[in-house]
mmCIF file of C-alpha atoms in Angstrom:
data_model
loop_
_atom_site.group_PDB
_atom_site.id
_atom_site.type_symbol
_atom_site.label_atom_id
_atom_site.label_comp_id
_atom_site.label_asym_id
_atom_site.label_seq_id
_atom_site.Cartn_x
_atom_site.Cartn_y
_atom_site.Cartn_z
ATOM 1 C CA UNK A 1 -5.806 -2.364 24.928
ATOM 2 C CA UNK A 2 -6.747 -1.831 21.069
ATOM 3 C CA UNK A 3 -4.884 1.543 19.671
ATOM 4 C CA UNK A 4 -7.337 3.773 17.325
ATOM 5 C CA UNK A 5 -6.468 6.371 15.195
ATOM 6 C CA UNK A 6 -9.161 8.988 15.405
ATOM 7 C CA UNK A 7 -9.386 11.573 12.329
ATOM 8 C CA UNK A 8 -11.468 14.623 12.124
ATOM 9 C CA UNK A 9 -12.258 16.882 9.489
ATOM 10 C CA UNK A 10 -15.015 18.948 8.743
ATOM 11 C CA UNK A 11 -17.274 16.602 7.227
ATOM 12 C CA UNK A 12 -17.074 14.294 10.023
ATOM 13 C CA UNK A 13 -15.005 11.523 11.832
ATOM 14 C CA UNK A 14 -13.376 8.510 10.301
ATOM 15 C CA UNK A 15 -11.846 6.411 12.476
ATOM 16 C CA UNK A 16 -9.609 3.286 12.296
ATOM 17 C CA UNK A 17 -9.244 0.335 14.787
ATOM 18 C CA UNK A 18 -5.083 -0.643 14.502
ATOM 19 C CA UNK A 19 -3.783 -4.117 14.451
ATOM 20 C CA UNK A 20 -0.353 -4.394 16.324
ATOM 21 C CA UNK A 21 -0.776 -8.476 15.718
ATOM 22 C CA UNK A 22 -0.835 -8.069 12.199
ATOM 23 C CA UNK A 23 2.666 -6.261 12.181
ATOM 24 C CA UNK A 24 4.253 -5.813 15.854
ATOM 25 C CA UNK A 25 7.417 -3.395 14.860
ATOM 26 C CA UNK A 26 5.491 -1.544 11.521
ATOM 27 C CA UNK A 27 2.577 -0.622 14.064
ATOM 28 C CA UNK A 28 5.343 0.747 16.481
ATOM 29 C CA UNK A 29 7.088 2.651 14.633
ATOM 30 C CA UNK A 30 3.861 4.013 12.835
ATOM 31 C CA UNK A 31 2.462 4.640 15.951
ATOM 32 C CA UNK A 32 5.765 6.976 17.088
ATOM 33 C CA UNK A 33 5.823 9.178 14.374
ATOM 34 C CA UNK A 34 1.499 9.803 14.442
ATOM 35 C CA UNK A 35 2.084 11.130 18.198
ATOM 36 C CA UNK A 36 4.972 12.660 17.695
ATOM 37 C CA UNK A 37 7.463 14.337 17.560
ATOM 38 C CA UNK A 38 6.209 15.051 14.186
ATOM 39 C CA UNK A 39 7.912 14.190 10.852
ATOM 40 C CA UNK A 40 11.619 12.645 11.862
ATOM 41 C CA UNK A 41 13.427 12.996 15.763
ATOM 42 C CA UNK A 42 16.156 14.971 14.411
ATOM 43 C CA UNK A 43 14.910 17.420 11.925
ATOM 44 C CA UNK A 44 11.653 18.499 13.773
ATOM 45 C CA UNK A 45 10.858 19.275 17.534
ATOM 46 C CA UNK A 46 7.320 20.652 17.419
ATOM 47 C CA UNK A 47 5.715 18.175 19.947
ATOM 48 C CA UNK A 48 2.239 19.736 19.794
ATOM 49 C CA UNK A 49 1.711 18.608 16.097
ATOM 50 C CA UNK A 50 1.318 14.790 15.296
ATOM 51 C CA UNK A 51 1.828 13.351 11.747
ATOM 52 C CA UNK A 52 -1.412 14.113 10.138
ATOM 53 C CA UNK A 53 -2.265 16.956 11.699
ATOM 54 C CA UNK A 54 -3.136 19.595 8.818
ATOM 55 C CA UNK A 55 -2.593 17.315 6.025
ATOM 56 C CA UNK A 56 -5.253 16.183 3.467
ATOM 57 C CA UNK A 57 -6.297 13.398 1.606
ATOM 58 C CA UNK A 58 -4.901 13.910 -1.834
ATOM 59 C CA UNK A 59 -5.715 11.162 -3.642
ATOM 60 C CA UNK A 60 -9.137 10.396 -4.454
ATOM 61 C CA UNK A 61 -10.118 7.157 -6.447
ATOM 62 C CA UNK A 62 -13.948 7.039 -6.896
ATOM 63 C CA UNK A 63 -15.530 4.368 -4.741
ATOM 64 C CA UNK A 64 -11.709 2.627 -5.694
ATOM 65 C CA UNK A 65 -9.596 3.968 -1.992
ATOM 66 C CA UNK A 66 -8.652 7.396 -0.703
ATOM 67 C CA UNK A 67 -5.079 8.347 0.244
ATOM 68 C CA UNK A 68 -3.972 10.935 2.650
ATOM 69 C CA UNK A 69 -0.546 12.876 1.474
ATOM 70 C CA UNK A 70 2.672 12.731 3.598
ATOM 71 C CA UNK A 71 4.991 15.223 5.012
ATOM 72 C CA UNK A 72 7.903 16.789 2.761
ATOM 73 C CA UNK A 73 10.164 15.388 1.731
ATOM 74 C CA UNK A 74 8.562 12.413 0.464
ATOM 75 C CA UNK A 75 9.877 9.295 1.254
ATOM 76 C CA UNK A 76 11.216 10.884 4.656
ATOM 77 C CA UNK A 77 9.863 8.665 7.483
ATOM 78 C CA UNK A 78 10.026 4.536 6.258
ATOM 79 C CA UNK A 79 8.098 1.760 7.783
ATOM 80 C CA UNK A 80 9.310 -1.676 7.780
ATOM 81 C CA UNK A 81 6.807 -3.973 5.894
ATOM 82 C CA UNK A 82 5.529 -6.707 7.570
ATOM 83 C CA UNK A 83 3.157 -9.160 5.561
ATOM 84 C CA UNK A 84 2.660 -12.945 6.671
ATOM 85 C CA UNK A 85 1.847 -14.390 2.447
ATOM 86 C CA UNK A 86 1.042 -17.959 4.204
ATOM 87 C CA UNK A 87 -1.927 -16.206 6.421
ATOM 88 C CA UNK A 88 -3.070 -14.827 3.382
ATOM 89 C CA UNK A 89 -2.991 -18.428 1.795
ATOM 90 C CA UNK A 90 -0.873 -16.881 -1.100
ATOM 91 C CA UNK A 91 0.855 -20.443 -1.203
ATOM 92 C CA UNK A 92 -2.044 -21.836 -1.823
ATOM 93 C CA UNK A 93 -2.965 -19.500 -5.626
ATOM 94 C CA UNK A 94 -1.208 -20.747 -7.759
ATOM 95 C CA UNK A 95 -0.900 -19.658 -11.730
ATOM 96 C CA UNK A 96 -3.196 -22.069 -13.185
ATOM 97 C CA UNK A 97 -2.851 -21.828 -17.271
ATOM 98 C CA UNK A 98 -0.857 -20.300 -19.699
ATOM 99 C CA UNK A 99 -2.970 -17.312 -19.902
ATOM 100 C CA UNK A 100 -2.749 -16.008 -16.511
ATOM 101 C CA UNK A 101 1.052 -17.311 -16.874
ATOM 102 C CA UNK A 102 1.758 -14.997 -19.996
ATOM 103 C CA UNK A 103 0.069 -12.093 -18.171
ATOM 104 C CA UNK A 104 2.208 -12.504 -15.125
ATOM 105 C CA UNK A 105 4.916 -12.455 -17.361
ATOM 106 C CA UNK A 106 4.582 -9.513 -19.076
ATOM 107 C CA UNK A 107 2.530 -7.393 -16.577
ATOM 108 C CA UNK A 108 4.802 -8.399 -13.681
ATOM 109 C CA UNK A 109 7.964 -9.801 -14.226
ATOM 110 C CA UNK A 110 9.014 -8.413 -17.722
ATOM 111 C CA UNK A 111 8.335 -4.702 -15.956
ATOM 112 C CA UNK A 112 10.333 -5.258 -12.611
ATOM 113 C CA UNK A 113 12.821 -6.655 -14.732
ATOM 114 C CA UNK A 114 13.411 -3.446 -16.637
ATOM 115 C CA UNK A 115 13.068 -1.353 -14.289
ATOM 116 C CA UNK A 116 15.889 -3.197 -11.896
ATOM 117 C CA UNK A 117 17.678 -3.727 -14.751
ATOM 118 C CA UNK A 118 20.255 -0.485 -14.235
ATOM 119 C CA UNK A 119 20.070 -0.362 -10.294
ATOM 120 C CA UNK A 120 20.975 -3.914 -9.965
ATOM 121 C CA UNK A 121 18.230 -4.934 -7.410
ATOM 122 C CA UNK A 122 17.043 -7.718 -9.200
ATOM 123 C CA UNK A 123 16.595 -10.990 -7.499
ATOM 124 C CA UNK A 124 18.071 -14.743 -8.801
ATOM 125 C CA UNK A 125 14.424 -15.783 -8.686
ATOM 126 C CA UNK A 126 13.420 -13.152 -11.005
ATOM 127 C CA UNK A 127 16.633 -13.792 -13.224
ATOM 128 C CA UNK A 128 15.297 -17.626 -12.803
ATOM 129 C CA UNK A 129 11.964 -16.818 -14.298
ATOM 130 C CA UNK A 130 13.092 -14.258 -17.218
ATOM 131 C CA UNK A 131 15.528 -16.219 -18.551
ATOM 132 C CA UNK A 132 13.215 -18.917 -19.381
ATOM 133 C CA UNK A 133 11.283 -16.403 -21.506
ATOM 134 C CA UNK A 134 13.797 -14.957 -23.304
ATOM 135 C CA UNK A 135 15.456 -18.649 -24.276
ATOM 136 C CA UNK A 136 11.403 -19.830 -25.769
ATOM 137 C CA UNK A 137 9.770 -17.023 -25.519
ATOM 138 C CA UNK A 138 6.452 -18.744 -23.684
ATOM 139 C CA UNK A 139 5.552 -18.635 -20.204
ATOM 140 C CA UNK A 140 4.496 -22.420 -19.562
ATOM 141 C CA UNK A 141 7.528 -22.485 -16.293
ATOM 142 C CA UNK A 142 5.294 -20.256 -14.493
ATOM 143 C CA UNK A 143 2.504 -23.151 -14.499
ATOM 144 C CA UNK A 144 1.945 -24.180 -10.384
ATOM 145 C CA UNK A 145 3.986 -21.362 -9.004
ATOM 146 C CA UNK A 146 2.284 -19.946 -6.450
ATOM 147 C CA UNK A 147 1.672 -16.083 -6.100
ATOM 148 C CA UNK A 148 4.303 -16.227 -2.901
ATOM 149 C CA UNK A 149 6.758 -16.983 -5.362
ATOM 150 C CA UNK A 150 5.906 -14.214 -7.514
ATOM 151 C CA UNK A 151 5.846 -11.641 -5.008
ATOM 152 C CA UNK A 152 9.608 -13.450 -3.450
ATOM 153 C CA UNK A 153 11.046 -12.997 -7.002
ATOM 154 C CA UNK A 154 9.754 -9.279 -7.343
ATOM 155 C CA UNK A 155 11.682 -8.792 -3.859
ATOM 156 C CA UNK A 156 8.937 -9.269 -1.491
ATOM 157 C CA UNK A 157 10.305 -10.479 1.692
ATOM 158 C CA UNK A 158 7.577 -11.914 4.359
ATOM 159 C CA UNK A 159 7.149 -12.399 7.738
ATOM 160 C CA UNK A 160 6.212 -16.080 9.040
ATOM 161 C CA UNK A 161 3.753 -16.481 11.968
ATOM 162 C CA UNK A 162 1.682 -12.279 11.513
ATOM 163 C CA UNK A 163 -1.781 -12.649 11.123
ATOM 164 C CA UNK A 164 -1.606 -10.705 7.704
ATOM 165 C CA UNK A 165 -4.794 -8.960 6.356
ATOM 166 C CA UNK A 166 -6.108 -9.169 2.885
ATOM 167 C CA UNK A 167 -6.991 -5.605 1.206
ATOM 168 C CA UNK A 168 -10.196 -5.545 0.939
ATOM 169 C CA UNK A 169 -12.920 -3.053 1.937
ATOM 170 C CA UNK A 170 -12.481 -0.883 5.082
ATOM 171 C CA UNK A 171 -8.873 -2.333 5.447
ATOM 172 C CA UNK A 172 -6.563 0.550 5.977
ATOM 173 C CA UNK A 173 -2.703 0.201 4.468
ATOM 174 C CA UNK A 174 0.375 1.998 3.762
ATOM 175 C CA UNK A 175 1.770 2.931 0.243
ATOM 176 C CA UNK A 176 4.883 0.764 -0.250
ATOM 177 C CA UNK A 177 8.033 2.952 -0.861
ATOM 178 C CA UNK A 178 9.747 -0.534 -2.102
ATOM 179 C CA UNK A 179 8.468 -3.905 -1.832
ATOM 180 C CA UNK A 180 10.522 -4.187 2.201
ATOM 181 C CA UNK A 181 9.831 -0.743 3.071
ATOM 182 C CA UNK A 182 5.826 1.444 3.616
ATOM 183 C CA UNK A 183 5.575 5.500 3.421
ATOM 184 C CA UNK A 184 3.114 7.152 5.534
ATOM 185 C CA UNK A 185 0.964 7.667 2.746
ATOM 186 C CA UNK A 186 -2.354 5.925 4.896
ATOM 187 C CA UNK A 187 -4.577 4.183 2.198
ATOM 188 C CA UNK A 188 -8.543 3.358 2.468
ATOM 189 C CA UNK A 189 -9.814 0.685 0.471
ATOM 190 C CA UNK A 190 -13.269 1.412 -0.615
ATOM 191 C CA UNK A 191 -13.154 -2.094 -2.630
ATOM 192 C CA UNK A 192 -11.519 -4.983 -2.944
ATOM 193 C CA UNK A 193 -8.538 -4.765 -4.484
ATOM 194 C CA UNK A 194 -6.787 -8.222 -4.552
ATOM 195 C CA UNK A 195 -4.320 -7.440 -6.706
ATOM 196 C CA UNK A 196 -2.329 -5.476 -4.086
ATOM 197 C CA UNK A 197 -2.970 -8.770 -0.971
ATOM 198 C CA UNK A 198 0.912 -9.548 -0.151
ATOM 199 C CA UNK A 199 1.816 -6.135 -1.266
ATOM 200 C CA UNK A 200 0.598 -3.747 0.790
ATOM 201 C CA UNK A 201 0.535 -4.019 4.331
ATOM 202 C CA UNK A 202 -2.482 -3.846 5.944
ATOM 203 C CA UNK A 203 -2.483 -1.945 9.233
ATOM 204 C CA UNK A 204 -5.651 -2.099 10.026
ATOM 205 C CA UNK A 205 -9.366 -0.942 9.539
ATOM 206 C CA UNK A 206 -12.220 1.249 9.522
ATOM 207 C CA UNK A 207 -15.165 1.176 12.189
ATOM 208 C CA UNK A 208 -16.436 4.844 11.866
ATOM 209 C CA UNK A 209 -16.627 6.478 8.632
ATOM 210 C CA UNK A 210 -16.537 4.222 5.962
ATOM 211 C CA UNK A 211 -19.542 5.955 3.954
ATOM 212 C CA UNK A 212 -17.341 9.774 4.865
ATOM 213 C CA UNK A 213 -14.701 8.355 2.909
ATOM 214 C CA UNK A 214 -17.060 6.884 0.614
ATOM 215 C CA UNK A 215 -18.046 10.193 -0.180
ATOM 216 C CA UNK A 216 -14.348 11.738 -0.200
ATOM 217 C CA UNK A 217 -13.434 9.431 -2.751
ATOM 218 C CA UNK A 218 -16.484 11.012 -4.679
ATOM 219 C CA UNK A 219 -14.995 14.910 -4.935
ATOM 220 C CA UNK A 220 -14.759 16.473 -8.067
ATOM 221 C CA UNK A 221 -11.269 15.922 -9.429
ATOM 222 C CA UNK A 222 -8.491 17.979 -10.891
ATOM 223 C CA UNK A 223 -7.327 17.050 -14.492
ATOM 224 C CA UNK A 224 -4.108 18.439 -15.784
ATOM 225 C CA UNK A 225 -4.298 19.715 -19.351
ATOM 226 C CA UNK A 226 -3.008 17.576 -22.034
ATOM 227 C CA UNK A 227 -2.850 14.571 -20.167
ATOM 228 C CA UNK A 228 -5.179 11.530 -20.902
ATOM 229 C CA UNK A 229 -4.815 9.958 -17.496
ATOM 230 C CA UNK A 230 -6.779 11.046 -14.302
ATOM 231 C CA UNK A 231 -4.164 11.933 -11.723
ATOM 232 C CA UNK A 232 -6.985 11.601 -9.004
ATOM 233 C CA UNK A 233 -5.823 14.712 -7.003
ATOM 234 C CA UNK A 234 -9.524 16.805 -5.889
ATOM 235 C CA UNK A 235 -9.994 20.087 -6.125
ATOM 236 C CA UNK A 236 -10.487 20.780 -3.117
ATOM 237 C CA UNK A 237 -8.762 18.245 -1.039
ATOM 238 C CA UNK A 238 -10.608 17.194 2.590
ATOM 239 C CA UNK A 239 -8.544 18.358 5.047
ATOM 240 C CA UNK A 240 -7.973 16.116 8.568
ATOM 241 C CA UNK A 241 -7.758 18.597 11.438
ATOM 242 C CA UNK A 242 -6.822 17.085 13.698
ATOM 243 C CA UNK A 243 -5.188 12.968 14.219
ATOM 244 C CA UNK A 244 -4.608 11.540 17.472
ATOM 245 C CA UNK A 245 -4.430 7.494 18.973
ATOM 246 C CA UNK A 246 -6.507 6.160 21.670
ATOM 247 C CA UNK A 247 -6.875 2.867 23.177
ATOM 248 C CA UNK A 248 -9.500 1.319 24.654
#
């Protein structure tokens, strides 16, 4: 028996065919806290209410994905992520010049390097990789390594043996809290969006709706005042009524 999560609001139904091969104990536990008891075991008893019951999706990319929000406080309820890069053949892409090289290095590993400079979570591969840099200041060691290597030295830890999902249309993920641990922050990919295969775990995908959350993604937006950047929060976010699993 397949598990679907079917979600209703008042523009219609979108509904989402889960994948408990692509990640056995994420799909679990995600399944456990969407029929409830809601929000964590121990802080919350209300058995009638499952996860994403009431909530909306509040954040709205334009034709990019649509995001629903997640109970207070953020960052409550963790998933375990469980990606397979090998199924994804992320072995196999490998940084082919010293272009793409310099732009991992900067864009990727320069940033996580900063940022995990003060808590201390960095890993040797990433120390590996950096240090090269900062003795002759060029990129040319990242030439051949493959994009499971990149991931491994940003801390991504995967799972042989899952059949892992790319992110690409219709695929439905979670929002990583860290690169080992998902939110329940459900994501809907209304593109490809390569950049985040090996990253975000893919849970599974959409068979009803894909044009409703087409047009979600579409909803006027609300920009903050004296702020360049879109936030991509709507107006008037789509609300999802009511969220319940069925298998067939």
């Amino acid at each position: 028996m397949t598990p679907y999560l079917i979600m209703e609001t008042a523009a219609g139904r979108i509904e989402i065919r889960l994948d408990p091969q692509a990640a056995p104990a994420a799909i679990e536990r995600f399944l456990s806290v969407v029929r409830g008891p809601v929000f964590n075991e121990t802080l919350f008893g209300n058995n009638e209410v499952g996860y994403y019951d009431g909530l909306t999706f509040a954040y709205t990319r334009p034709q990019i994905e649509i995001r629903t929000a997640e109970r207070q406080p953020s960052g409550l309820i963790q998933i375990p992520v469980q990606i397979d890069a090998e199924s994804l053949g992320l072995h196999e892409d490998k940084i082919a010049d010293i272009n793409q090289a310099t732009d991992v290095m900067q864009f990727e590993l320069l940033k996580d390097f900063s940022n995990s400079k003060e808590s201390g979570k960095r890993t040797p591969q990433l120390d590996n990789l950096v240090a090269h840099w900062f003795n002759k200041f060029d990129a040319k060691n990242l030439i051949g390594v493959s994009r499971k290597e990149i991931n491994e030295a940003l801390g991504y830890l995967y799972t042989p043996g899952l059949p892992s999902r790319p992110v690409k249309r219709g695929a439905v993920a979670l929002k990583p809290l860290s690169p080992k641990l998902a939110g329940m922050e459900l994501t809907i990919a209304l593109s490809d969006l390569d950049e985040r295969t090996g990253r975000w775990m893919v849970i599974g995908e959409v068979v009803t709706g894909l044009n409703l959350a087409d047009s979600i993604s579409t909803q006027p937006l609300r920009e903050p005042p004296h702020v360049r950047s879109r936030t991509y929060i709507p107006y008037e976010p789509v609300v999802i009524e009511s969220a319940r699993v069925t298998c067939r």
